[in-house]
PDB file of C-alpha atoms and ligand atoms in Angstrom:
ATOM      1  CA  UNK C  23     104.237  86.033  96.617  1.00 83.00           C
ATOM      2  CA  UNK C  24     105.380  87.428  99.935  1.00 94.00           C
ATOM      3  CA  UNK C  25     109.050  88.305 100.212  1.00 96.00           C
ATOM      4  CA  UNK C  26     108.781  87.883 103.974  1.00 97.00           C
ATOM      5  CA  UNK C  27     106.356  86.070 106.165  1.00 98.00           C
ATOM      6  CA  UNK C  28     106.719  85.924 109.929  1.00 98.00           C
ATOM      7  CA  UNK C  29     104.460  83.522 111.772  1.00 98.00           C
ATOM      8  CA  UNK C  30     103.723  83.669 115.470  1.00 98.00           C
ATOM      9  CA  UNK C  31     107.250  84.646 116.478  1.00 98.00           C
ATOM     10  CA  UNK C  32     107.897  84.480 120.214  1.00 98.00           C
ATOM     11  CA  UNK C  33     110.990  85.380 122.194  1.00 98.00           C
ATOM     12  CA  UNK C  34     111.675  85.163 125.905  1.00 97.00           C
ATOM     13  CA  UNK C  35     114.601  86.346 127.984  1.00 97.00           C
ATOM     14  CA  UNK C  36     114.296  84.245 131.132  1.00 95.00           C
ATOM     15  CA  UNK C  37     110.728  84.801 132.314  1.00 94.00           C
ATOM     16  CA  UNK C  38     110.336  87.986 130.358  1.00 97.00           C
ATOM     17  CA  UNK C  39     108.345  87.302 127.192  1.00 97.00           C
ATOM     18  CA  UNK C  40     109.459  90.104 124.915  1.00 98.00           C
ATOM     19  CA  UNK C  41     107.794  89.056 121.647  1.00 98.00           C
ATOM     20  CA  UNK C  42     104.361  87.568 122.179  1.00 98.00           C
ATOM     21  CA  UNK C  43     103.424  86.179 118.791  1.00 98.00           C
ATOM     22  CA  UNK C  44     104.419  88.480 115.954  1.00 98.00           C
ATOM     23  CA  UNK C  45     102.777  87.925 112.549  1.00 98.00           C
ATOM     24  CA  UNK C  46     103.606  90.001 109.500  1.00 97.00           C
ATOM     25  CA  UNK C  47     104.029  89.836 105.735  1.00 97.00           C
ATOM     26  CA  UNK C  48     105.935  91.996 103.312  1.00 97.00           C
ATOM     27  CA  UNK C  49     106.007  91.968  99.499  1.00 96.00           C
ATOM     28  CA  UNK C  50     109.094  92.576  97.395  1.00 96.00           C
ATOM     29  CA  UNK C  51     109.966  96.265  97.279  1.00 95.00           C
ATOM     30  CA  UNK C  52     107.731  97.150 100.203  1.00 97.00           C
ATOM     31  CA  UNK C  53     108.939  99.227 103.116  1.00 97.00           C
ATOM     32  CA  UNK C  54     107.696  98.438 106.605  1.00 98.00           C
ATOM     33  CA  UNK C  55     108.083 101.031 109.348  1.00 98.00           C
ATOM     34  CA  UNK C  56     107.961  99.800 112.934  1.00 98.00           C
ATOM     35  CA  UNK C  57     107.130 102.336 115.611  1.00 97.00           C
ATOM     36  CA  UNK C  58     106.575 102.011 119.334  1.00 96.00           C
ATOM     37  CA  UNK C  59     107.774 103.031 122.760  1.00 93.00           C
ATOM     38  CA  UNK C  60     111.119 102.024 124.151  1.00 94.00           C
ATOM     39  CA  UNK C  61     111.215  98.482 125.550  1.00 96.00           C
ATOM     40  CA  UNK C  62     108.369  97.232 123.356  1.00 97.00           C
ATOM     41  CA  UNK C  63     110.480  94.617 121.561  1.00 98.00           C
ATOM     42  CA  UNK C  64     111.372  96.354 118.279  1.00 98.00           C
ATOM     43  CA  UNK C  65     115.106  95.689 118.451  1.00 98.00           C
ATOM     44  CA  UNK C  66     114.510  92.126 119.600  1.00 98.00           C
ATOM     45  CA  UNK C  67     112.292  91.538 116.563  1.00 98.00           C
ATOM     46  CA  UNK C  68     114.998  92.803 114.187  1.00 98.00           C
ATOM     47  CA  UNK C  69     117.616  90.738 115.983  1.00 97.00           C
ATOM     48  CA  UNK C  70     115.449  87.614 115.679  1.00 97.00           C
ATOM     49  CA  UNK C  71     115.009  88.318 111.955  1.00 97.00           C
ATOM     50  CA  UNK C  72     118.770  88.587 111.592  1.00 95.00           C
ATOM     51  CA  UNK C  73     119.408  85.514 113.765  1.00 95.00           C
ATOM     52  CA  UNK C  74     121.414  87.500 116.309  1.00 94.00           C
ATOM     53  CA  UNK C  75     118.803  86.146 118.702  1.00 95.00           C
ATOM     54  CA  UNK C  76     116.993  82.859 118.282  1.00 95.00           C
ATOM     55  CA  UNK C  77     113.238  83.117 118.600  1.00 97.00           C
ATOM     56  CA  UNK C  78     111.826  80.462 120.968  1.00 97.00           C
ATOM     57  CA  UNK C  79     109.015  79.599 118.606  1.00 97.00           C
ATOM     58  CA  UNK C  80     107.561  80.626 115.281  1.00 98.00           C
ATOM     59  CA  UNK C  81     108.596  80.586 111.672  1.00 98.00           C
ATOM     60  CA  UNK C  82     110.300  82.941 109.212  1.00 97.00           C
ATOM     61  CA  UNK C  83     109.773  82.460 105.475  1.00 97.00           C
ATOM     62  CA  UNK C  84     111.662  84.322 102.758  1.00 96.00           C
ATOM     63  CA  UNK C  85     110.343  84.131  99.207  1.00 95.00           C
ATOM     64  CA  UNK C  86     107.968  81.399 100.345  1.00 95.00           C
ATOM     65  CA  UNK C  87     110.762  79.223 101.732  1.00 94.00           C
ATOM     66  CA  UNK C  88     111.047  78.486 105.413  1.00 95.00           C
ATOM     67  CA  UNK C  89     114.461  79.699 106.634  1.00 96.00           C
ATOM     68  CA  UNK C  90     113.822  79.458 110.371  1.00 97.00           C
ATOM     69  CA  UNK C  91     111.441  77.325 112.338  1.00 97.00           C
ATOM     70  CA  UNK C  92     111.319  76.854 116.066  1.00 96.00           C
ATOM     71  CA  UNK C  93     109.064  74.982 118.394  1.00 95.00           C
ATOM     72  CA  UNK C  94     109.063  75.704 122.121  1.00 91.00           C
ATOM     73  CA  UNK C  95     111.645  73.551 123.882  1.00 86.00           C
ATOM     74  CA  UNK C  96     113.265  72.230 120.689  1.00 90.00           C
ATOM     75  CA  UNK C  97     116.380  73.220 118.812  1.00 90.00           C
ATOM     76  CA  UNK C  98     115.456  75.693 116.031  1.00 91.00           C
ATOM     77  CA  UNK C  99     115.910  74.715 112.395  1.00 91.00           C
ATOM     78  CA  UNK C 100     117.858  77.325 110.441  1.00 91.00           C
ATOM     79  CA  UNK C 101     118.745  76.886 106.786  1.00 90.00           C
ATOM     80  CA  UNK C 102     122.344  77.706 105.769  1.00 82.00           C
ATOM     81  CA  UNK C 103     121.256  80.549 103.483  1.00 80.00           C
ATOM     82  CA  UNK C 104     119.072  82.122 106.170  1.00 87.00           C
ATOM     83  CA  UNK C 105     121.830  84.531 107.233  1.00 83.00           C
ATOM     84  CA  UNK C 106     122.136  85.875 103.717  1.00 86.00           C
ATOM     85  CA  UNK C 107     118.482  86.795 103.508  1.00 93.00           C
ATOM     86  CA  UNK C 108     118.696  89.673 105.971  1.00 96.00           C
ATOM     87  CA  UNK C 109     120.970  92.635 106.572  1.00 96.00           C
ATOM     88  CA  UNK C 110     120.936  94.902 109.609  1.00 96.00           C
ATOM     89  CA  UNK C 111     122.003  98.495 110.056  1.00 97.00           C
ATOM     90  CA  UNK C 112     122.464  99.276 113.745  1.00 95.00           C
ATOM     91  CA  UNK C 113     121.642 102.373 115.721  1.00 92.00           C
ATOM     92  CA  UNK C 114     125.326 102.782 116.695  1.00 92.00           C
ATOM     93  CA  UNK C 115     126.763 102.098 113.202  1.00 92.00           C
ATOM     94  CA  UNK C 116     129.046  99.305 114.535  1.00 94.00           C
ATOM     95  CA  UNK C 117     131.787  99.849 111.968  1.00 97.00           C
ATOM     96  CA  UNK C 118     135.104  98.099 112.586  1.00 97.00           C
ATOM     97  CA  UNK C 119     137.267 100.972 113.870  1.00 97.00           C
ATOM     98  CA  UNK C 120     140.569  99.365 112.874  1.00 98.00           C
ATOM     99  CA  UNK C 121     139.582  99.071 109.207  1.00 98.00           C
ATOM    100  CA  UNK C 122     139.260 101.737 106.567  1.00 98.00           C
ATOM    101  CA  UNK C 123     135.898 102.458 104.991  1.00 98.00           C
ATOM    102  CA  UNK C 124     136.537 100.307 101.921  1.00 98.00           C
ATOM    103  CA  UNK C 125     137.899  97.494 104.103  1.00 98.00           C
ATOM    104  CA  UNK C 126     134.734  97.622 106.220  1.00 98.00           C
ATOM    105  CA  UNK C 127     132.737  97.021 103.054  1.00 98.00           C
ATOM    106  CA  UNK C 128     134.979  94.271 101.703  1.00 97.00           C
ATOM    107  CA  UNK C 129     135.488  92.206 104.850  1.00 96.00           C
ATOM    108  CA  UNK C 130     132.317  90.092 104.952  1.00 93.00           C
ATOM    109  CA  UNK C 131     132.176  89.409 101.184  1.00 94.00           C
ATOM    110  CA  UNK C 132     135.844  88.343 101.314  1.00 93.00           C
ATOM    111  CA  UNK C 133     135.145  85.916 104.157  1.00 90.00           C
ATOM    112  CA  UNK C 134     132.145  84.590 102.274  1.00 86.00           C
ATOM    113  CA  UNK C 135     134.228  84.085  99.103  1.00 86.00           C
ATOM    114  CA  UNK C 136     136.803  82.133 101.114  1.00 84.00           C
ATOM    115  CA  UNK C 137     134.174  79.812 102.519  1.00 76.00           C
ATOM    116  CA  UNK C 138     132.466  79.221  99.228  1.00 62.00           C
ATOM    117  CA  UNK C 139     134.680  76.491  97.885  1.00 56.00           C
ATOM    118  CA  UNK C 140     132.284  73.826  96.769  1.00 55.00           C
ATOM    119  CA  UNK C 141     129.329  75.541  95.203  1.00 60.00           C
ATOM    120  CA  UNK C 142     129.089  78.536  92.943  1.00 66.00           C
ATOM    121  CA  UNK C 143     131.805  80.846  91.692  1.00 77.00           C
ATOM    122  CA  UNK C 144     134.064  82.603  94.110  1.00 85.00           C
ATOM    123  CA  UNK C 145     133.915  86.344  93.871  1.00 89.00           C
ATOM    124  CA  UNK C 146     137.422  87.683  93.226  1.00 93.00           C
ATOM    125  CA  UNK C 147     138.904  90.406  95.470  1.00 94.00           C
ATOM    126  CA  UNK C 148     138.899  92.727  92.441  1.00 95.00           C
ATOM    127  CA  UNK C 149     135.188  92.156  91.870  1.00 95.00           C
ATOM    128  CA  UNK C 150     134.493  92.748  95.568  1.00 97.00           C
ATOM    129  CA  UNK C 151     136.444  96.015  95.483  1.00 97.00           C
ATOM    130  CA  UNK C 152     134.613  97.131  92.383  1.00 97.00           C
ATOM    131  CA  UNK C 153     131.241  96.535  94.048  1.00 97.00           C
ATOM    132  CA  UNK C 154     132.426  98.317  97.191  1.00 98.00           C
ATOM    133  CA  UNK C 155     133.499 101.369  95.181  1.00 98.00           C
ATOM    134  CA  UNK C 156     130.156 101.453  93.406  1.00 97.00           C
ATOM    135  CA  UNK C 157     128.205 101.260  96.652  1.00 97.00           C
ATOM    136  CA  UNK C 158     130.328 103.986  98.229  1.00 98.00           C
ATOM    137  CA  UNK C 159     129.461 106.163  95.260  1.00 97.00           C
ATOM    138  CA  UNK C 160     125.780 105.335  95.780  1.00 95.00           C
ATOM    139  CA  UNK C 161     125.913 106.634  99.357  1.00 97.00           C
ATOM    140  CA  UNK C 162     127.983 109.651  98.263  1.00 96.00           C
ATOM    141  CA  UNK C 163     131.234 108.694  99.988  1.00 98.00           C
ATOM    142  CA  UNK C 164     133.669 107.773  97.202  1.00 98.00           C
ATOM    143  CA  UNK C 165     136.261 110.228  98.505  1.00 98.00           C
ATOM    144  CA  UNK C 166     136.243 108.560 101.945  1.00 98.00           C
ATOM    145  CA  UNK C 167     137.239 105.065 100.796  1.00 98.00           C
ATOM    146  CA  UNK C 168     140.552 105.152 102.645  1.00 98.00           C
ATOM    147  CA  UNK C 169     139.416 107.097 105.683  1.00 98.00           C
ATOM    148  CA  UNK C 170     138.880 105.420 109.063  1.00 98.00           C
ATOM    149  CA  UNK C 171     135.515 105.473 110.866  1.00 98.00           C
ATOM    150  CA  UNK C 172     136.835 107.879 113.548  1.00 98.00           C
ATOM    151  CA  UNK C 173     137.553 110.426 110.817  1.00 98.00           C
ATOM    152  CA  UNK C 174     133.927 110.495 109.685  1.00 97.00           C
ATOM    153  CA  UNK C 175     130.841 112.249 110.999  1.00 97.00           C
ATOM    154  CA  UNK C 176     128.038 110.117 112.440  1.00 96.00           C
ATOM    155  CA  UNK C 177     125.971 110.585 109.292  1.00 97.00           C
ATOM    156  CA  UNK C 178     128.878 109.481 107.121  1.00 97.00           C
ATOM    157  CA  UNK C 179     129.513 106.466 109.349  1.00 97.00           C
ATOM    158  CA  UNK C 180     125.890 105.442 109.080  1.00 97.00           C
ATOM    159  CA  UNK C 181     126.011 105.765 105.285  1.00 97.00           C
ATOM    160  CA  UNK C 182     129.085 103.493 105.286  1.00 98.00           C
ATOM    161  CA  UNK C 183     127.174 101.022 107.470  1.00 98.00           C
ATOM    162  CA  UNK C 184     124.330 101.009 104.950  1.00 97.00           C
ATOM    163  CA  UNK C 185     126.737 100.391 102.068  1.00 98.00           C
ATOM    164  CA  UNK C 186     128.379  97.612 104.082  1.00 97.00           C
ATOM    165  CA  UNK C 187     125.043  95.908 104.673  1.00 97.00           C
ATOM    166  CA  UNK C 188     124.258  96.143 100.949  1.00 97.00           C
ATOM    167  CA  UNK C 189     127.534  94.381 100.068  1.00 96.00           C
ATOM    168  CA  UNK C 190     125.946  91.070 101.066  1.00 94.00           C
ATOM    169  CA  UNK C 191     122.902  91.720  98.835  1.00 93.00           C
ATOM    170  CA  UNK C 192     120.300  90.851 101.458  1.00 95.00           C
ATOM    171  CA  UNK C 193     116.741  90.195 100.339  1.00 95.00           C
ATOM    172  CA  UNK C 194     115.500  92.297 103.218  1.00 97.00           C
ATOM    173  CA  UNK C 195     117.424  95.177 104.736  1.00 97.00           C
ATOM    174  CA  UNK C 196     116.583  96.102 108.319  1.00 98.00           C
ATOM    175  CA  UNK C 197     117.368  99.373 110.082  1.00 98.00           C
ATOM    176  CA  UNK C 198     117.239  99.802 113.852  1.00 97.00           C
ATOM    177  CA  UNK C 199     116.625 103.491 114.548  1.00 96.00           C
ATOM    178  CA  UNK C 200     119.251 104.472 111.991  1.00 96.00           C
ATOM    179  CA  UNK C 201     119.203 108.169 112.855  1.00 95.00           C
ATOM    180  CA  UNK C 202     118.645 108.194 116.588  1.00 93.00           C
ATOM    181  CA  UNK C 203     122.370 108.464 117.411  1.00 93.00           C
ATOM    182  CA  UNK C 204     122.787 111.412 115.065  1.00 94.00           C
ATOM    183  CA  UNK C 205     122.629 115.134 115.601  1.00 92.00           C
ATOM    184  CA  UNK C 206     119.473 116.473 113.939  1.00 90.00           C
ATOM    185  CA  UNK C 207     121.417 118.135 111.127  1.00 91.00           C
ATOM    186  CA  UNK C 208     122.890 114.773 110.080  1.00 92.00           C
ATOM    187  CA  UNK C 209     119.683 112.750 109.921  1.00 94.00           C
ATOM    188  CA  UNK C 210     118.677 114.121 106.507  1.00 94.00           C
ATOM    189  CA  UNK C 211     121.619 112.628 104.632  1.00 95.00           C
ATOM    190  CA  UNK C 212     120.928 109.168 106.065  1.00 95.00           C
ATOM    191  CA  UNK C 213     117.183 109.339 105.428  1.00 95.00           C
ATOM    192  CA  UNK C 214     117.879 110.425 101.841  1.00 95.00           C
ATOM    193  CA  UNK C 215     120.012 107.319 101.273  1.00 95.00           C
ATOM    194  CA  UNK C 216     117.269 105.080 102.685  1.00 96.00           C
ATOM    195  CA  UNK C 217     114.707 106.825 100.519  1.00 94.00           C
ATOM    196  CA  UNK C 218     116.869 106.243  97.428  1.00 94.00           C
ATOM    197  CA  UNK C 219     116.972 102.521  98.258  1.00 94.00           C
ATOM    198  CA  UNK C 220     113.204 102.442  98.209  1.00 90.00           C
ATOM    199  CA  UNK C 221     113.177 103.784  94.677  1.00 87.00           C
ATOM    200  CA  UNK C 222     115.487 100.925  93.684  1.00 87.00           C
ATOM    201  CA  UNK C 223     112.811  98.491  94.850  1.00 87.00           C
ATOM    202  CA  UNK C 224     114.554  97.220  97.941  1.00 94.00           C
ATOM    203  CA  UNK C 225     112.507  95.465 100.611  1.00 96.00           C
ATOM    204  CA  UNK C 226     113.147  97.167 103.932  1.00 97.00           C
ATOM    205  CA  UNK C 227     112.099  97.130 107.583  1.00 98.00           C
ATOM    206  CA  UNK C 228     112.818 100.345 109.424  1.00 98.00           C
ATOM    207  CA  UNK C 229     112.415 100.833 113.154  1.00 98.00           C
ATOM    208  CA  UNK C 230     112.182 104.573 113.534  1.00 96.00           C
ATOM    209  CA  UNK C 231     111.134 107.521 115.661  1.00 93.00           C
ATOM    210  CA  UNK C 232     111.018 109.706 112.565  1.00 92.00           C
ATOM    211  CA  UNK C 233     107.276 109.759 112.095  1.00 93.00           C
ATOM    212  CA  UNK C 234     107.304 112.101 109.112  1.00 92.00           C
ATOM    213  CA  UNK C 235     109.800 109.855 107.392  1.00 94.00           C
ATOM    214  CA  UNK C 236     107.762 106.729 108.188  1.00 95.00           C
ATOM    215  CA  UNK C 237     104.653 108.410 106.877  1.00 94.00           C
ATOM    216  CA  UNK C 238     106.286 109.251 103.541  1.00 92.00           C
ATOM    217  CA  UNK C 239     108.484 106.249 102.878  1.00 94.00           C
ATOM    218  CA  UNK C 240     106.618 103.289 104.365  1.00 97.00           C
ATOM    219  CA  UNK C 241     104.025 101.197 102.577  1.00 97.00           C
ATOM    220  CA  UNK C 242     103.024  99.613 105.879  1.00 97.00           C
ATOM    221  CA  UNK C 243     103.323 100.746 109.462  1.00 98.00           C
ATOM    222  CA  UNK C 244     103.282  98.551 112.542  1.00 98.00           C
ATOM    223  CA  UNK C 245     102.934  99.861 116.080  1.00 98.00           C
ATOM    224  CA  UNK C 246     104.471  97.463 118.597  1.00 98.00           C
ATOM    225  CA  UNK C 247     103.690  97.729 122.267  1.00 97.00           C
ATOM    226  CA  UNK C 248     104.739  95.276 124.932  1.00 97.00           C
ATOM    227  CA  UNK C 249     105.687  92.564 122.435  1.00 98.00           C
ATOM    228  CA  UNK C 250     102.432  92.693 120.521  1.00 97.00           C
ATOM    229  CA  UNK C 251     101.471  94.281 117.228  1.00 98.00           C
ATOM    230  CA  UNK C 252      98.934  96.691 118.610  1.00 97.00           C
ATOM    231  CA  UNK C 253      98.037  98.200 115.280  1.00 97.00           C
ATOM    232  CA  UNK C 254      99.030  97.906 111.630  1.00 97.00           C
ATOM    233  CA  UNK C 255      98.026  99.424 108.343  1.00 97.00           C
ATOM    234  CA  UNK C 256      99.006 101.954 105.726  1.00 97.00           C
ATOM    235  CA  UNK C 257     100.637 105.178 106.973  1.00 97.00           C
ATOM    236  CA  UNK C 258      97.339 106.967 106.306  1.00 96.00           C
ATOM    237  CA  UNK C 259      95.492 104.472 108.499  1.00 97.00           C
ATOM    238  CA  UNK C 260      97.942 104.301 111.396  1.00 97.00           C
ATOM    239  CA  UNK C 261      98.896 107.984 111.536  1.00 96.00           C
ATOM    240  CA  UNK C 262      95.694 109.458 110.198  1.00 95.00           C
ATOM    241  CA  UNK C 263      93.110 107.333 111.897  1.00 95.00           C
ATOM    242  CA  UNK C 264      94.603 105.144 114.642  1.00 96.00           C
ATOM    243  CA  UNK C 265      92.148 102.695 116.165  1.00 96.00           C
ATOM    244  CA  UNK C 266      93.845 101.484 119.312  1.00 95.00           C
ATOM    245  CA  UNK C 267      94.004 103.655 122.416  1.00 95.00           C
ATOM    246  CA  UNK C 268      97.678 102.783 122.904  1.00 95.00           C
ATOM    247  CA  UNK C 269      98.527 103.933 119.387  1.00 96.00           C
ATOM    248  CA  UNK C 270      96.616 107.155 119.884  1.00 95.00           C
ATOM    249  CA  UNK C 271      98.421 107.794 123.168  1.00 95.00           C
ATOM    250  CA  UNK C 272     101.806 107.064 121.606  1.00 95.00           C
ATOM    251  CA  UNK C 273     101.226 109.309 118.623  1.00 94.00           C
ATOM    252  CA  UNK C 274      99.879 112.170 120.661  1.00 91.00           C
ATOM    253  CA  UNK C 275     102.686 111.974 123.239  1.00 86.00           C
ATOM    254  CA  UNK C 276     104.947 113.872 120.858  1.00 69.00           C
ATOM    255  CA  UNK C 277     106.162 110.579 119.457  1.00 50.00           C
ATOM    256  CA  UNK C 278     109.709 110.673 120.785  1.00 46.00           C
ATOM    257  CA  UNK C 279     109.167 108.294 123.672  1.00 39.00           C
TER     258      UNK C 279
HETATM  259  N1  ADP W  50     119.713  90.336 125.681  1.00 92.81           N
HETATM  260  C1  ADP W  50     118.693  90.592 126.505  1.00 92.81           C
HETATM  261  N2  ADP W  50     118.587  89.978 127.687  1.00 92.81           N
HETATM  262  C2  ADP W  50     117.548  90.210 128.512  1.00 92.81           C
HETATM  263  N3  ADP W  50     116.538  91.055 128.236  1.00 92.81           N
HETATM  264  C3  ADP W  50     116.593  91.711 127.074  1.00 92.81           C
HETATM  265  C4  ADP W  50     117.655  91.514 126.139  1.00 92.81           C
HETATM  266  N4  ADP W  50     117.423  92.290 125.051  1.00 92.81           N
HETATM  267  C5  ADP W  50     116.274  92.938 125.289  1.00 92.81           C
HETATM  268  N5  ADP W  50     115.768  92.592 126.489  1.00 92.81           N
HETATM  269  C6  ADP W  50     114.507  93.089 127.075  1.00 92.81           C
HETATM  270  O1  ADP W  50     113.505  92.970 126.088  1.00 92.81           O
HETATM  271  C7  ADP W  50     112.607  94.059 126.160  1.00 92.81           C
HETATM  272  C8  ADP W  50     112.481  94.706 124.794  1.00 92.81           C
HETATM  273  O2  ADP W  50     113.686  95.317 124.444  1.00 92.81           O
HETATM  274  P1  ADP W  50     113.991  95.857 122.989  1.00 92.81           P
HETATM  275  O3  ADP W  50     113.717  94.808 121.998  1.00 92.81           O
HETATM  276  O4  ADP W  50     115.365  96.433 123.019  1.00 92.81           O
HETATM  277  O5  ADP W  50     112.900  97.017 122.852  1.00 92.81           O
HETATM  278  P2  ADP W  50     112.849  98.297 121.914  1.00 92.81           P
HETATM  279  O6  ADP W  50     113.875  98.122 120.829  1.00 92.81           O
HETATM  280  O7  ADP W  50     111.457  98.346 121.406  1.00 92.81           O
HETATM  281  O8  ADP W  50     113.168  99.463 122.787  1.00 92.81           O
HETATM  282  C9  ADP W  50     113.120  94.968 127.250  1.00 92.81           C
HETATM  283  O9  ADP W  50     112.392  94.693 128.414  1.00 92.81           O
HETATM  284  C10 ADP W  50     114.563  94.551 127.400  1.00 92.81           C
HETATM  285  O10 ADP W  50     115.006  94.779 128.689  1.00 92.81           O
HETATM  286 MG1   MG W  51     115.454  99.322 120.264  1.00 92.81          MG
END
């Protein structure tokens, strides 16, 4: 069964149609890399998948269940658990500057535990802290638990942001150009963490300019141009033998567009 299915997703800002009918599927444990020039709609797609933007029409299914459905001109239907299906790691880390690293990780799970009064067991603060400590160890930052974001390098901040996203155990973890705000010498540590998540069978969508990384880590690659999936396939197909002229032009333009 597909972990994710996106059907004919469309998004407009005023008259500007930014996503013009996106269709894609992803199986559990698969990694999808999304590439494309600036302004093509990549961030908007991730934001629609994380419900930071509401698509105007289309449907999103997770594990075969519809979590979001919208018809043009009508109020979208979103299931309560939809938010929990996706996590997003931003280009600019977006850590809470006033909280320590461990507090950044614990905040959302604590809020969720507070809300969860009627169904299921509430996760105790001790259990949340234990999970946070484990995840910090996973991203190699145990010794920074009590540091503040401003005391960390960009690469360390991004690793904290990844651990924070994992605290909510999303089915699908999305990354929006996770290394593009980093100095080149700091990208490796972040890409290594993402690569390690792949070996733990995590389903991921990664918008990236790191073509070598996409080629090695992705199971599928999508090239988005002007709100349309211009080309998709395995990394070998898209990088090795692109069919569309736009893809060829993008790949031969030195990639960093
Ligand atoms: N909140 C917004 N309001 C209006 N237009 C937006 C908004 N967000 C994105 N856009 C427009 O949508 C288009 C695609 O942007 P974006 O999804 O950020 O592309 P990419 O991430 O591929 O660079 C751009 O033309 C951008 O100006
Ligand atoms: Mg973007």
